[in-house]
PDB file of C-alpha atoms in Angstrom:
ATOM      1  CA  MET A   1      11.581   4.090  54.476  1.00 48.00           C
ATOM      2  CA  GLU A   2      13.479   4.181  51.226  1.00 47.00           C
ATOM      3  CA  LEU A   3      10.494   2.732  49.418  1.00 43.00           C
ATOM      4  CA  SER A   4       8.205   5.420  50.825  1.00 46.00           C
ATOM      5  CA  SER A   5      10.635   8.135  49.882  1.00 48.00           C
ATOM      6  CA  THR A   6      10.917   6.736  46.377  1.00 45.00           C
ATOM      7  CA  LEU A   7       7.147   6.616  45.986  1.00 40.00           C
ATOM      8  CA  THR A   8       6.838  10.190  47.215  1.00 46.00           C
ATOM      9  CA  MET A   9       9.435  11.445  44.718  1.00 47.00           C
ATOM     10  CA  SER A  10       7.775   9.496  41.957  1.00 48.00           C
ATOM     11  CA  ALA A  11       4.391  10.984  42.768  1.00 46.00           C
ATOM     12  CA  HIS A  12       5.895  14.454  42.921  1.00 48.00           C
ATOM     13  CA  SER A  13       7.532  13.943  39.494  1.00 47.00           C
ATOM     14  CA  SER A  14       4.287  12.683  38.040  1.00 47.00           C
ATOM     15  CA  HIS A  15       2.437  15.666  39.444  1.00 47.00           C
ATOM     16  CA  SER A  16       5.054  18.071  37.985  1.00 47.00           C
ATOM     17  CA  ALA A  17       4.901  16.392  34.611  1.00 44.00           C
ATOM     18  CA  SER A  18       1.129  16.478  34.709  1.00 48.00           C
ATOM     19  CA  SER A  19       1.195  20.185  35.627  1.00 49.00           C
ATOM     20  CA  ASP A  20       3.648  20.984  32.844  1.00 46.00           C
ATOM     21  CA  LYS A  21       1.493  19.086  30.413  1.00 46.00           C
ATOM     22  CA  SER A  22      -1.600  20.990  31.535  1.00 52.00           C
ATOM     23  CA  ILE A  23       0.193  24.324  31.136  1.00 52.00           C
ATOM     24  CA  TRP A  24       1.305  23.454  27.605  1.00 47.00           C
ATOM     25  CA  SER A  25      -2.172  22.265  26.776  1.00 47.00           C
ATOM     26  CA  VAL A  26      -3.616  25.601  27.919  1.00 47.00           C
ATOM     27  CA  LEU A  27      -0.923  27.513  26.010  1.00 46.00           C
ATOM     28  CA  ASN A  28      -1.598  25.472  22.887  1.00 45.00           C
ATOM     29  CA  ILE A  29      -5.289  26.333  23.156  1.00 50.00           C
ATOM     30  CA  PHE A  30      -4.514  30.065  23.459  1.00 46.00           C
ATOM     31  CA  ILE A  31      -2.056  29.862  20.555  1.00 45.00           C
ATOM     32  CA  ALA A  32      -4.623  28.050  18.421  1.00 43.00           C
ATOM     33  CA  ILE A  33      -7.262  30.651  19.269  1.00 51.00           C
ATOM     34  CA  ALA A  34      -4.849  33.466  18.443  1.00 43.00           C
ATOM     35  CA  VAL A  35      -3.843  31.880  15.121  1.00 38.00           C
ATOM     36  CA  ALA A  36      -7.497  31.257  14.239  1.00 42.00           C
ATOM     37  CA  GLY A  37      -8.431  34.842  15.108  1.00 46.00           C
ATOM     38  CA  PHE A  38      -5.531  36.192  13.089  1.00 39.00           C
ATOM     39  CA  ALA A  39      -6.516  34.047  10.119  1.00 40.00           C
ATOM     40  CA  LEU A  40     -10.175  35.087  10.471  1.00 43.00           C
ATOM     41  CA  PHE A  41      -9.220  38.781  10.584  1.00 41.00           C
ATOM     42  CA  TRP A  42      -7.194  38.634   7.384  1.00 42.00           C
ATOM     43  CA  SER A  43      -9.828  36.534   5.648  1.00 41.00           C
ATOM     44  CA  VAL A  44     -12.501  39.091   6.441  1.00 40.00           C
ATOM     45  CA  ALA A  45     -10.184  41.931   5.428  1.00 41.00           C
ATOM     46  CA  PHE A  46      -9.403  40.180   2.158  1.00 40.00           C
ATOM     47  CA  ILE A  47     -13.090  39.567   1.395  1.00 42.00           C
ATOM     48  CA  PHE A  48     -14.093  43.173   2.102  1.00 42.00           C
ATOM     49  CA  GLY A  49     -11.111  44.479   0.176  1.00 45.00           C
ATOM     50  CA  SER A  50     -12.048  42.378  -2.845  1.00 43.00           C
ATOM     51  CA  TYR A  51     -15.665  43.496  -2.578  1.00 42.00           C
ATOM     52  CA  ASN A  52     -14.694  47.172  -2.420  1.00 45.00           C
ATOM     53  CA  GLN A  53     -12.386  46.780  -5.403  1.00 45.00           C
ATOM     54  CA  SER A  54     -15.007  44.981  -7.460  1.00 45.00           C
ATOM     55  CA  SER A  55     -17.677  47.487  -6.404  1.00 48.00           C
ATOM     56  CA  GLY A  56     -15.445  50.405  -7.332  1.00 50.00           C
ATOM     57  CA  ALA A  57     -14.598  48.785 -10.658  1.00 47.00           C
ATOM     58  CA  ALA A  58     -18.281  48.190 -11.370  1.00 49.00           C
ATOM     59  CA  LYS A  59     -19.134  51.805 -10.548  1.00 52.00           C
ATOM     60  CA  ALA A  60     -16.294  53.059 -12.724  1.00 50.00           C
ATOM     61  CA  ALA A  61     -17.419  50.805 -15.586  1.00 50.00           C
ATOM     62  CA  ALA A  62     -21.014  52.020 -15.238  1.00 51.00           C
ATOM     63  CA  ALA A  63     -19.904  55.667 -15.210  1.00 53.00           C
ATOM     64  CA  SER A  64     -17.701  55.068 -18.245  1.00 51.00           C
ATOM     65  CA  ALA A  65     -20.573  53.376 -20.104  1.00 50.00           C
ATOM     66  CA  ALA A  66     -22.941  56.235 -19.252  1.00 51.00           C
ATOM     67  CA  LYS A  67     -20.385  58.760 -20.457  1.00 51.00           C
ATOM     68  CA  THR A  68     -19.843  56.783 -23.665  1.00 45.00           C
ATOM     69  CA  GLU A  69     -23.593  56.656 -24.317  1.00 50.00           C
ATOM     70  CA  ALA A  70     -24.032  60.356 -23.628  1.00 46.00           C
ATOM     71  CA  THR A  71     -21.064  61.475 -25.732  1.00 44.00           C
ATOM     72  CA  PRO A  72     -22.355  60.364 -29.155  1.00 43.00           C
ATOM     73  CA  ALA A  73     -25.717  62.052 -28.531  1.00 41.00           C
ATOM     74  CA  ALA A  74     -24.002  65.305 -27.627  1.00 38.00           C
ATOM     75  CA  ALA A  75     -21.591  64.989 -30.524  1.00 41.00           C
ATOM     76  CA  SER A  76     -24.385  64.329 -32.998  1.00 42.00           C
ATOM     77  CA  ALA A  77     -26.252  67.541 -32.114  1.00 42.00           C
ATOM     78  CA  PRO A  78     -23.858  69.888 -33.990  1.00 41.00           C
ATOM     79  CA  THR A  79     -23.945  67.540 -37.001  1.00 40.00           C
ATOM     80  CA  ALA A  80     -27.744  67.650 -37.090  1.00 39.00           C
ATOM     81  CA  ALA A  81     -27.723  71.415 -36.633  1.00 39.00           C
ATOM     82  CA  ALA A  82     -25.166  71.869 -39.411  1.00 39.00           C
ATOM     83  CA  SER A  83     -26.902  69.564 -41.866  1.00 40.00           C
ATOM     84  CA  ALA A  84     -29.011  70.735 -44.777  1.00 49.00           C
ATOM     85  CA  PRO A  85     -32.575  71.864 -44.035  1.00 53.00           C
ATOM     86  CA  VAL A  86     -34.977  68.980 -43.628  1.00 53.00           C
ATOM     87  CA  ALA A  87     -38.181  69.156 -45.598  1.00 54.00           C
ATOM     88  CA  SER A  88     -41.194  69.943 -43.457  1.00 55.00           C
ATOM     89  CA  ALA A  89     -43.998  67.364 -43.408  1.00 61.00           C
ATOM     90  CA  GLU A  90     -46.636  70.099 -43.699  1.00 82.00           C
ATOM     91  CA  ALA A  91     -46.772  72.112 -46.907  1.00 89.00           C
ATOM     92  CA  VAL A  92     -47.340  75.861 -46.764  1.00 97.00           C
ATOM     93  CA  GLU A  93     -50.200  76.851 -49.081  1.00 98.00           C
ATOM     94  CA  ILE A  94     -50.015  80.039 -51.143  1.00 98.00           C
ATOM     95  CA  THR A  95     -52.764  81.363 -53.427  1.00 98.00           C
ATOM     96  CA  ILE A  96     -52.042  84.123 -55.947  1.00 98.00           C
ATOM     97  CA  LYS A  97     -54.488  85.927 -58.256  1.00 98.00           C
ATOM     98  CA  PRO A  98     -54.372  88.973 -60.537  1.00 98.00           C
ATOM     99  CA  ASP A  99     -54.724  92.158 -58.512  1.00 97.00           C
ATOM    100  CA  LEU A 100     -58.259  93.572 -58.572  1.00 96.00           C
ATOM    101  CA  ALA A 101     -56.943  97.145 -58.698  1.00 94.00           C
ATOM    102  CA  ASN A 102     -54.389  96.388 -61.422  1.00 95.00           C
ATOM    103  CA  PRO A 103     -55.157  93.327 -63.577  1.00 95.00           C
ATOM    104  CA  LEU A 104     -51.586  93.327 -64.941  1.00 95.00           C
ATOM    105  CA  ALA A 105     -50.104  92.706 -61.476  1.00 98.00           C
ATOM    106  CA  TYR A 106     -50.297  89.918 -58.924  1.00 98.00           C
ATOM    107  CA  ASP A 107     -52.292  90.488 -55.747  1.00 98.00           C
ATOM    108  CA  THR A 108     -49.375  88.953 -53.802  1.00 98.00           C
ATOM    109  CA  LYS A 109     -46.131  90.821 -54.304  1.00 97.00           C
ATOM    110  CA  GLU A 110     -44.101  88.782 -51.807  1.00 98.00           C
ATOM    111  CA  PHE A 111     -44.380  85.602 -49.735  1.00 98.00           C
ATOM    112  CA  LYS A 112     -42.004  83.848 -47.354  1.00 98.00           C
ATOM    113  CA  VAL A 113     -41.166  80.183 -46.903  1.00 98.00           C
ATOM    114  CA  LYS A 114     -38.426  78.235 -45.135  1.00 97.00           C
ATOM    115  CA  ALA A 115     -35.625  76.430 -46.921  1.00 98.00           C
ATOM    116  CA  GLY A 116     -36.563  72.778 -47.399  1.00 98.00           C
ATOM    117  CA  GLN A 117     -40.262  73.457 -46.747  1.00 98.00           C
ATOM    118  CA  LYS A 118     -42.894  71.970 -49.016  1.00 98.00           C
ATOM    119  CA  VAL A 119     -44.819  74.631 -50.934  1.00 98.00           C
ATOM    120  CA  LYS A 120     -48.255  74.265 -52.523  1.00 98.00           C
ATOM    121  CA  LEU A 121     -48.796  77.247 -54.810  1.00 98.00           C
ATOM    122  CA  THR A 122     -52.189  77.867 -56.428  1.00 98.00           C
ATOM    123  CA  PHE A 123     -52.459  80.407 -59.231  1.00 98.00           C
ATOM    124  CA  ASN A 124     -56.087  81.365 -59.734  1.00 98.00           C
ATOM    125  CA  ASN A 125     -56.250  83.395 -62.949  1.00 98.00           C
ATOM    126  CA  THR A 126     -59.563  85.101 -62.304  1.00 96.00           C
ATOM    127  CA  HIS A 127     -60.280  88.783 -62.744  1.00 96.00           C
ATOM    128  CA  PRO A 128     -63.868  90.076 -62.958  1.00 92.00           C
ATOM    129  CA  ALA A 129     -63.157  93.084 -65.203  1.00 93.00           C
ATOM    130  CA  VAL A 130     -60.049  92.433 -67.325  1.00 94.00           C
ATOM    131  CA  PRO A 131     -59.515  88.729 -68.071  1.00 95.00           C
ATOM    132  CA  GLN A 132     -56.075  88.007 -69.528  1.00 96.00           C
ATOM    133  CA  PRO A 133     -53.853  84.917 -70.044  1.00 97.00           C
ATOM    134  CA  HIS A 134     -51.154  84.694 -67.357  1.00 98.00           C
ATOM    135  CA  ASN A 135     -48.669  82.293 -65.814  1.00 98.00           C
ATOM    136  CA  ILE A 136     -46.291  82.214 -62.857  1.00 98.00           C
ATOM    137  CA  VAL A 137     -42.612  81.466 -63.422  1.00 98.00           C
ATOM    138  CA  ILE A 138     -40.253  81.211 -60.418  1.00 98.00           C
ATOM    139  CA  ALA A 139     -36.599  81.745 -61.273  1.00 98.00           C
ATOM    140  CA  LYS A 140     -33.172  81.795 -59.671  1.00 98.00           C
ATOM    141  CA  PRO A 141     -32.119  84.879 -57.684  1.00 98.00           C
ATOM    142  CA  GLY A 142     -31.023  87.855 -59.771  1.00 98.00           C
ATOM    143  CA  THR A 143     -32.424  86.585 -63.084  1.00 98.00           C
ATOM    144  CA  LYS A 144     -35.659  88.619 -63.414  1.00 97.00           C
ATOM    145  CA  ASP A 145     -34.359  91.076 -66.015  1.00 97.00           C
ATOM    146  CA  LYS A 146     -32.814  88.253 -68.046  1.00 97.00           C
ATOM    147  CA  LEU A 147     -36.140  86.378 -68.108  1.00 97.00           C
ATOM    148  CA  LEU A 148     -38.027  89.553 -69.045  1.00 97.00           C
ATOM    149  CA  GLY A 149     -35.778  89.884 -72.092  1.00 97.00           C
ATOM    150  CA  LEU A 150     -36.253  86.226 -73.037  1.00 96.00           C
ATOM    151  CA  ALA A 151     -40.035  86.555 -72.628  1.00 95.00           C
ATOM    152  CA  MET A 152     -40.155  89.614 -74.896  1.00 96.00           C
ATOM    153  CA  ALA A 153     -38.101  87.765 -77.510  1.00 95.00           C
ATOM    154  CA  MET A 154     -40.673  84.958 -77.524  1.00 94.00           C
ATOM    155  CA  ALA A 155     -43.352  87.400 -78.737  1.00 93.00           C
ATOM    156  CA  ALA A 156     -41.922  87.098 -82.239  1.00 92.00           C
ATOM    157  CA  ALA A 157     -41.152  83.374 -81.981  1.00 92.00           C
ATOM    158  CA  PRO A 158     -43.482  81.191 -84.065  1.00 92.00           C
ATOM    159  CA  ASP A 159     -43.765  78.640 -81.244  1.00 93.00           C
ATOM    160  CA  GLY A 160     -44.054  81.193 -78.436  1.00 94.00           C
ATOM    161  CA  MET A 161     -47.750  80.621 -77.803  1.00 94.00           C
ATOM    162  CA  ALA A 162     -47.345  76.867 -78.117  1.00 94.00           C
ATOM    163  CA  LYS A 163     -44.744  76.960 -75.379  1.00 95.00           C
ATOM    164  CA  GLY A 164     -46.974  79.128 -73.205  1.00 95.00           C
ATOM    165  CA  PHE A 165     -44.337  81.846 -73.488  1.00 97.00           C
ATOM    166  CA  ILE A 166     -42.115  79.876 -71.085  1.00 97.00           C
ATOM    167  CA  PRO A 167     -38.496  80.561 -72.130  1.00 96.00           C
ATOM    168  CA  ASP A 168     -36.069  77.667 -72.490  1.00 95.00           C
ATOM    169  CA  SER A 169     -33.793  78.633 -69.627  1.00 97.00           C
ATOM    170  CA  THR A 170     -32.028  76.778 -66.839  1.00 98.00           C
ATOM    171  CA  ASP A 171     -32.733  79.819 -64.652  1.00 98.00           C
ATOM    172  CA  ILE A 172     -36.369  78.750 -64.373  1.00 98.00           C
ATOM    173  CA  LEU A 173     -37.017  76.552 -61.327  1.00 98.00           C
ATOM    174  CA  PHE A 174     -40.805  76.110 -61.192  1.00 98.00           C
ATOM    175  CA  HIS A 175     -43.732  77.350 -63.287  1.00 98.00           C
ATOM    176  CA  THR A 176     -47.369  76.955 -64.212  1.00 98.00           C
ATOM    177  CA  LYS A 177     -48.517  76.696 -67.790  1.00 98.00           C
ATOM    178  CA  LEU A 178     -50.055  79.719 -69.481  1.00 98.00           C
ATOM    179  CA  LEU A 179     -53.532  79.858 -67.980  1.00 98.00           C
ATOM    180  CA  GLN A 180     -56.525  81.193 -69.816  1.00 97.00           C
ATOM    181  CA  PRO A 181     -58.937  83.455 -67.876  1.00 97.00           C
ATOM    182  CA  ASN A 182     -60.982  81.816 -65.124  1.00 97.00           C
ATOM    183  CA  THR A 183     -58.720  78.773 -64.850  1.00 98.00           C
ATOM    184  CA  SER A 184     -56.278  77.744 -62.163  1.00 98.00           C
ATOM    185  CA  GLU A 185     -53.318  75.462 -61.577  1.00 98.00           C
ATOM    186  CA  VAL A 186     -51.541  74.106 -58.516  1.00 98.00           C
ATOM    187  CA  ILE A 187     -47.796  73.484 -58.466  1.00 98.00           C
ATOM    188  CA  GLU A 188     -45.983  71.809 -55.586  1.00 98.00           C
ATOM    189  CA  PHE A 189     -42.265  71.999 -54.870  1.00 98.00           C
ATOM    190  CA  THR A 190     -39.690  72.082 -52.095  1.00 98.00           C
ATOM    191  CA  ALA A 191     -38.322  75.524 -51.284  1.00 98.00           C
ATOM    192  CA  PRO A 192     -34.678  75.826 -52.358  1.00 98.00           C
ATOM    193  CA  ALA A 193     -31.792  77.373 -50.432  1.00 98.00           C
ATOM    194  CA  VAL A 194     -32.052  80.716 -48.656  1.00 98.00           C
ATOM    195  CA  GLY A 195     -32.418  83.643 -51.042  1.00 98.00           C
ATOM    196  CA  ASP A 196     -34.791  85.964 -52.922  1.00 98.00           C
ATOM    197  CA  TYR A 197     -36.393  84.207 -55.889  1.00 98.00           C
ATOM    198  CA  PRO A 198     -38.262  86.366 -58.429  1.00 98.00           C
ATOM    199  CA  TYR A 199     -41.544  85.193 -59.902  1.00 98.00           C
ATOM    200  CA  LEU A 200     -43.247  86.795 -62.881  1.00 98.00           C
ATOM    201  CA  CYS A 201     -45.684  86.363 -65.738  1.00 98.00           C
ATOM    202  CA  THR A 202     -43.716  85.675 -68.912  1.00 98.00           C
ATOM    203  CA  PHE A 203     -46.535  86.565 -71.288  1.00 97.00           C
ATOM    204  CA  PRO A 204     -44.766  89.252 -73.381  1.00 95.00           C
ATOM    205  CA  GLY A 205     -44.938  92.636 -71.654  1.00 95.00           C
ATOM    206  CA  HIS A 206     -46.795  91.439 -68.517  1.00 97.00           C
ATOM    207  CA  GLY A 207     -43.729  90.775 -66.375  1.00 97.00           C
ATOM    208  CA  MET A 208     -42.802  94.457 -66.144  1.00 96.00           C
ATOM    209  CA  LEU A 209     -45.581  94.900 -63.552  1.00 97.00           C
ATOM    210  CA  MET A 210     -46.716  91.338 -62.881  1.00 98.00           C
ATOM    211  CA  ASN A 211     -43.897  90.105 -60.681  1.00 98.00           C
ATOM    212  CA  GLY A 212     -43.004  89.433 -57.052  1.00 98.00           C
ATOM    213  CA  ILE A 213     -40.439  87.840 -54.736  1.00 98.00           C
ATOM    214  CA  MET A 214     -40.440  84.471 -52.993  1.00 98.00           C
ATOM    215  CA  LYS A 215     -38.231  84.995 -49.944  1.00 98.00           C
ATOM    216  CA  VAL A 216     -36.687  81.755 -48.706  1.00 98.00           C
ATOM    217  CA  GLU A 217     -35.416  82.014 -45.133  1.00 97.00           C
TER     218      GLU A 217
END
């Protein structure tokens, strides 16, 4: 009887211990699952957070680079606009002759060019009725009267004809030689700064009527 009772108590204790062990095993499994889920959640959150930060940094860097590239181009525009006139690749061609109605005048009293533009000027000294020697002298603005006086003074100079009646003056910018009737000459130059530049024939006495203005715009 005692032995049976002892065996029964022992079996009951073993069953209790086995039940407790099973409960703890199940709890350990749930705890492990919870810890693993928690760890997985924070890992995913960390990965996405890092990705968003790196993506945002990349976008910000790209925007900054684009802004940096665009800024010099915009900043250079005023510099280009404010710079000196750039010479045009195509030259403007001008032809001038003695006026048919008045052989002691040019047929072109005024022409316009742009500052920095290439100019190809042809003086064709041809007149069917009154052939005369002429030239074209282009001078600085406001110097026409001064050059007229210098040209008249060369009439008495022994070397006036030899020099083609071209005065020795720093006011003269461009000129042809003194052309005999039915000859021509081409001069090429780059238009100077904006202004009104007189041109005239410096053969003594001709420039009073034979003159004009090159307007540089």
